Amino acid sequence: MTDGMTHEAASEALEALALDALDASERAEVLAHVAGCAECQRELAALERTSNELALAAAPLAMAPAQRDRIRARLLARAGAERAVAERAFAEQRAESSGPARPSEVVTLRAPRRGMGTSAWMAMAAGLVAIVGMGGYMSARRERDALRASLQAAQAERGVRLAAVDSLRATLEDKDRMIANLTGAQVAVMTMASQSPTSPTGRMFWDQAHNAWTLVAHRVPMPKSGRTYQLWLVTPTAKINAGTFMPKPDGEVMVRATMAMPTDSLAAVAVTDEPMGGSAQPTTAPMMVATAR
Amino acid sequence: MNPSPSSRPYLQSEVIPETPGATGLAGGNTEARDVVLVREMASGDDRALGTLYDRWHAVVHGVVARVLRQPDDIEDVVEETFWQAWRQASRFDPARGAVQTWLLTIARSRALDRARALRRRRESPIEGDDGEVVVEQAAASDPGLDAEATERRQIVTAALSQLPAEQRQALELGYYGGLSQSEIAERTGQPLGTVKTRMRLAMQKLRSQLQILHSEGGP
């Protein structure tokens, strides 16, 4: 040996080693000796058992119920999560496998060894049945739990996809409606005129079949702070509020409103600059206006 | 700073008048149930982990609280103890000791790791030195420990109680304090050789006294 520690010196340090009470350098020396000394290995194993038993001297200590339950819940959550990952990996592995059966489902029966009595063979067989039975039960239970988790995940995924389909369908229907509102046989188109310095342009599409109004405008300046634009449907007797709107930063406007109106009643469409929230009646001159014919 | 380490024993040291005989330790159903639980854990049954936790959390808590003082550290280490048991369940060998001993060995090891890390960061002195927490905790000990576990514990505490005080102190500082022999010598003001001798003698006596826990396969 070249470890520099005699057997006697090492054996005298085994108790402290078993208690993990040696300094690092001495510990390394003793371990180097133990690695090549069967007698010290046996002695150390026995002393470690003694050392381990010392923990039994600590008095049990009840935890506060909340703390106890908190730790338990975290442990089970961690274990459950780990199991789910393992089962998913197993399921994926199984899906990739081309074999008709999992190895665990194949039980190879072997003849008993020569010289074994019938009772011993029966006992072994019973043990095998018990082991296979327990293994089968655990396997089946894990598979059931995995399938249940997969079903729940699939249902959740299906729900998300259905919601996405519904959303897309609603968007599509809305676009269809808008196209109909702009291009339908009973759509009246009015060109908006403006005196504004930015020369905004716009058109009002009135789908008389669906009482739908769509204002499309360009280069509409952003109103001043605290102000907004308000759309008015003007009849010979009233100026009807059709809602307020703000242009996009690039000056583009698309406003949609639904309002029934007799075909002959509309005199004009106007847009005014109003205080935020809108006004009951226009308070400024129209910044855009179209006259019905 | 830290009061004298002799101000409070780390290990339980009540005197048990009579050590139960070997016949009282054989055929433990509790241990058999524990072994089954660990087997089930190894097969991925998290309910078995819950059951093992329900059975042993107070005992594990007792060990961890002997080493550490801060509630957050204690809670973390208790959790990590059972988590390590879950991860290493397949490696558990009943021939090498009882489930309880296995769990407590993990608990003590994890607790000392945490205590040493805290010491390195100088955030905490050696835990459990003032005895206050331990006294409170002892009063709250779990009376629900089953007979088998109680018996094992009584054997160990009886063996410890029979050690001379200075030997027990050396053992305690090493076992629950996580101190090396030279650190114990520095701390107690005793020559290093004296500390080594005391620790060695203490372990030899305990080994002899605790044979009963092994010879019959444990309680």
Short mmCIF file of N, CA, C and O in Angstrom, two decimals, chain A residues 66-113:
data_model
loop_
_atom_site.label_atom_id
_atom_site.label_comp_id
_atom_site.label_asym_id
_atom_site.label_seq_id
_atom_site.Cartn_x
_atom_site.Cartn_y
_atom_site.Cartn_z
N ALA A 66 -50.91 22.40 9.35
CA ALA A 66 -50.78 23.09 8.05
C ALA A 66 -49.44 22.77 7.41
O ALA A 66 -49.35 22.52 6.20
N GLN A 67 -48.40 22.77 8.23
CA GLN A 67 -47.06 22.46 7.70
C GLN A 67 -47.00 21.01 7.23
O GLN A 67 -46.49 20.71 6.15
N ARG A 68 -47.55 20.14 8.05
CA ARG A 68 -47.56 18.72 7.71
C ARG A 68 -48.27 18.49 6.37
O ARG A 68 -47.76 17.80 5.49
N ASP A 69 -49.42 19.11 6.23
CA ASP A 69 -50.21 18.91 5.01
C ASP A 69 -49.54 19.56 3.80
O ASP A 69 -49.64 19.06 2.68
N ARG A 70 -48.89 20.69 4.05
CA ARG A 70 -48.22 21.40 2.96
C ARG A 70 -47.10 20.53 2.37
O ARG A 70 -46.98 20.39 1.16
N ILE A 71 -46.30 19.98 3.24
CA ILE A 71 -45.19 19.14 2.77
C ILE A 71 -45.76 17.92 2.03
O ILE A 71 -45.27 17.54 0.96
N ARG A 72 -46.79 17.33 2.61
CA ARG A 72 -47.38 16.13 1.99
C ARG A 72 -47.90 16.45 0.59
O ARG A 72 -47.68 15.70 -0.36
N ALA A 73 -48.58 17.58 0.50
CA ALA A 73 -49.15 17.95 -0.80
C ALA A 73 -48.05 18.18 -1.83
O ALA A 73 -48.15 17.77 -2.99
N ARG A 74 -46.97 18.83 -1.39
CA ARG A 74 -45.87 19.08 -2.33
C ARG A 74 -45.23 17.78 -2.78
O ARG A 74 -44.91 17.59 -3.95
N LEU A 75 -45.04 16.88 -1.83
CA LEU A 75 -44.42 15.59 -2.17
C LEU A 75 -45.26 14.83 -3.19
O LEU A 75 -44.75 14.31 -4.19
N LEU A 76 -46.57 14.77 -2.93
CA LEU A 76 -47.43 14.01 -3.83
C LEU A 76 -47.52 14.68 -5.20
O LEU A 76 -47.60 14.00 -6.23
N ALA A 77 -47.49 16.00 -5.19
CA ALA A 77 -47.52 16.70 -6.47
C ALA A 77 -46.25 16.41 -7.27
O ALA A 77 -46.29 16.16 -8.48
N ARG A 78 -45.11 16.42 -6.58
CA ARG A 78 -43.84 16.14 -7.26
C ARG A 78 -43.83 14.71 -7.78
O ARG A 78 -43.42 14.45 -8.91
N ALA A 79 -44.28 13.79 -6.93
CA ALA A 79 -44.27 12.38 -7.34
C ALA A 79 -45.24 12.16 -8.50
O ALA A 79 -44.93 11.44 -9.46
N GLY A 80 -46.39 12.78 -8.41
CA GLY A 80 -47.39 12.64 -9.47
C GLY A 80 -46.87 13.20 -10.80
O GLY A 80 -47.05 12.60 -11.85
N ALA A 81 -46.22 14.34 -10.70
CA ALA A 81 -45.68 14.96 -11.92
C ALA A 81 -44.60 14.07 -12.52
O ALA A 81 -44.55 13.87 -13.74
N GLU A 82 -43.76 13.54 -11.67
CA GLU A 82 -42.68 12.68 -12.17
C GLU A 82 -43.26 11.42 -12.80
O GLU A 82 -42.82 10.97 -13.85
N ARG A 83 -44.27 10.87 -12.16
CA ARG A 83 -44.89 9.66 -12.70
C ARG A 83 -45.54 9.94 -14.05
O ARG A 83 -45.46 9.15 -14.98
N ALA A 84 -46.19 11.10 -14.14
CA ALA A 84 -46.86 11.45 -15.41
C ALA A 84 -45.84 11.56 -16.54
O ALA A 84 -46.08 11.09 -17.65
N VAL A 85 -44.70 12.17 -16.23
CA VAL A 85 -43.66 12.29 -17.24
C VAL A 85 -43.16 10.92 -17.66
O VAL A 85 -43.01 10.62 -18.85
N ALA A 86 -42.93 10.06 -16.65
CA ALA A 86 -42.43 8.72 -16.95
C ALA A 86 -43.45 7.93 -17.77
O ALA A 86 -43.09 7.23 -18.72
N GLU A 87 -44.71 8.07 -17.41
CA GLU A 87 -45.74 7.33 -18.13
C GLU A 87 -45.90 7.84 -19.56
O GLU A 87 -46.14 7.07 -20.48
N ARG A 88 -45.76 9.14 -19.71
CA ARG A 88 -45.86 9.69 -21.05
C ARG A 88 -44.70 9.17 -21.91
O ARG A 88 -44.89 8.77 -23.05
N ALA A 89 -43.51 9.17 -21.31
CA ALA A 89 -42.35 8.67 -22.04
C ALA A 89 -42.55 7.20 -22.38
O ALA A 89 -42.23 6.75 -23.49
N PHE A 90 -43.12 6.46 -21.43
CA PHE A 90 -43.35 5.04 -21.66
C PHE A 90 -44.37 4.85 -22.79
O PHE A 90 -44.20 4.01 -23.67
N ALA A 91 -45.43 5.66 -22.74
CA ALA A 91 -46.47 5.54 -23.76
C ALA A 91 -45.91 5.86 -25.14
O ALA A 91 -46.20 5.19 -26.13
N GLU A 92 -45.06 6.88 -25.18
CA GLU A 92 -44.46 7.24 -26.47
C GLU A 92 -43.55 6.13 -26.97
O GLU A 92 -43.55 5.78 -28.15
N GLN A 93 -42.81 5.56 -26.02
CA GLN A 93 -41.91 4.47 -26.40
C GLN A 93 -42.72 3.29 -26.91
O GLN A 93 -42.37 2.65 -27.89
N ARG A 94 -43.84 3.04 -26.24
CA ARG A 94 -44.66 1.91 -26.64
C ARG A 94 -45.28 2.15 -28.01
O ARG A 94 -45.40 1.26 -28.84
N ALA A 95 -45.68 3.42 -28.23
CA ALA A 95 -46.29 3.75 -29.52
C ALA A 95 -45.29 3.54 -30.66
O ALA A 95 -45.65 3.18 -31.76
N GLU A 96 -44.02 3.81 -30.33
CA GLU A 96 -43.00 3.67 -31.37
C GLU A 96 -42.63 2.21 -31.59
O GLU A 96 -42.06 1.85 -32.61
N SER A 97 -42.94 1.39 -30.60
CA SER A 97 -42.54 -0.01 -30.71
C SER A 97 -43.40 -0.71 -31.75
O SER A 97 -44.60 -0.51 -31.85
N SER A 98 -42.77 -1.57 -32.53
CA SER A 98 -43.52 -2.29 -33.56
C SER A 98 -44.00 -3.64 -33.06
O SER A 98 -44.76 -4.32 -33.73
N GLY A 99 -43.54 -4.07 -31.89
CA GLY A 99 -43.91 -5.37 -31.36
C GLY A 99 -45.36 -5.42 -30.97
O GLY A 99 -45.96 -4.40 -30.63
N PRO A 100 -45.97 -6.59 -31.02
CA PRO A 100 -47.38 -6.71 -30.70
C PRO A 100 -47.65 -6.66 -29.20
O PRO A 100 -48.78 -6.43 -28.80
N ALA A 101 -46.65 -6.90 -28.39
CA ALA A 101 -46.90 -6.92 -26.95
C ALA A 101 -45.69 -6.35 -26.23
O ALA A 101 -44.57 -6.39 -26.72
N ARG A 102 -45.95 -5.77 -25.05
CA ARG A 102 -44.86 -5.26 -24.25
C ARG A 102 -44.12 -6.42 -23.61
O ARG A 102 -44.74 -7.45 -23.32
N PRO A 103 -42.85 -6.24 -23.37
CA PRO A 103 -42.10 -7.33 -22.74
C PRO A 103 -42.72 -7.78 -21.43
O PRO A 103 -42.74 -8.96 -21.12
N SER A 104 -43.27 -6.85 -20.67
CA SER A 104 -43.80 -7.21 -19.37
C SER A 104 -45.06 -8.07 -19.51
O SER A 104 -45.50 -8.69 -18.55
N GLU A 105 -45.65 -8.07 -20.70
CA GLU A 105 -46.84 -8.88 -20.87
C GLU A 105 -46.51 -10.31 -21.28
O GLU A 105 -47.37 -11.15 -21.39
N VAL A 106 -45.26 -10.52 -21.60
CA VAL A 106 -44.85 -11.86 -22.01
C VAL A 106 -44.22 -12.56 -20.81
O VAL A 106 -43.22 -12.10 -20.28
N VAL A 107 -44.82 -13.60 -20.37
CA VAL A 107 -44.30 -14.35 -19.24
C VAL A 107 -43.77 -15.68 -19.75
O VAL A 107 -44.51 -16.46 -20.34
N THR A 108 -42.48 -15.87 -19.59
CA THR A 108 -41.88 -17.11 -20.04
C THR A 108 -41.87 -18.10 -18.89
O THR A 108 -41.32 -17.83 -17.83
N LEU A 109 -42.50 -19.22 -19.09
CA LEU A 109 -42.54 -20.24 -18.05
C LEU A 109 -41.39 -21.21 -18.27
O LEU A 109 -41.12 -21.65 -19.38
N ARG A 110 -40.68 -21.47 -17.17
CA ARG A 110 -39.57 -22.41 -17.26
C ARG A 110 -39.89 -23.63 -16.44
O ARG A 110 -40.59 -23.56 -15.43
N ALA A 111 -39.34 -24.76 -16.87
CA ALA A 111 -39.53 -25.99 -16.11
C ALA A 111 -38.76 -25.88 -14.80
O ALA A 111 -37.73 -25.22 -14.74
N PRO A 112 -39.28 -26.49 -13.74
CA PRO A 112 -38.57 -26.46 -12.47
C PRO A 112 -37.24 -27.18 -12.57
O PRO A 112 -37.08 -28.10 -13.37
N ARG A 113 -36.32 -26.75 -11.71
CA ARG A 113 -35.03 -27.42 -11.71
C ARG A 113 -35.17 -28.87 -11.25
O ARG A 113 -36.06 -29.19 -10.46
#
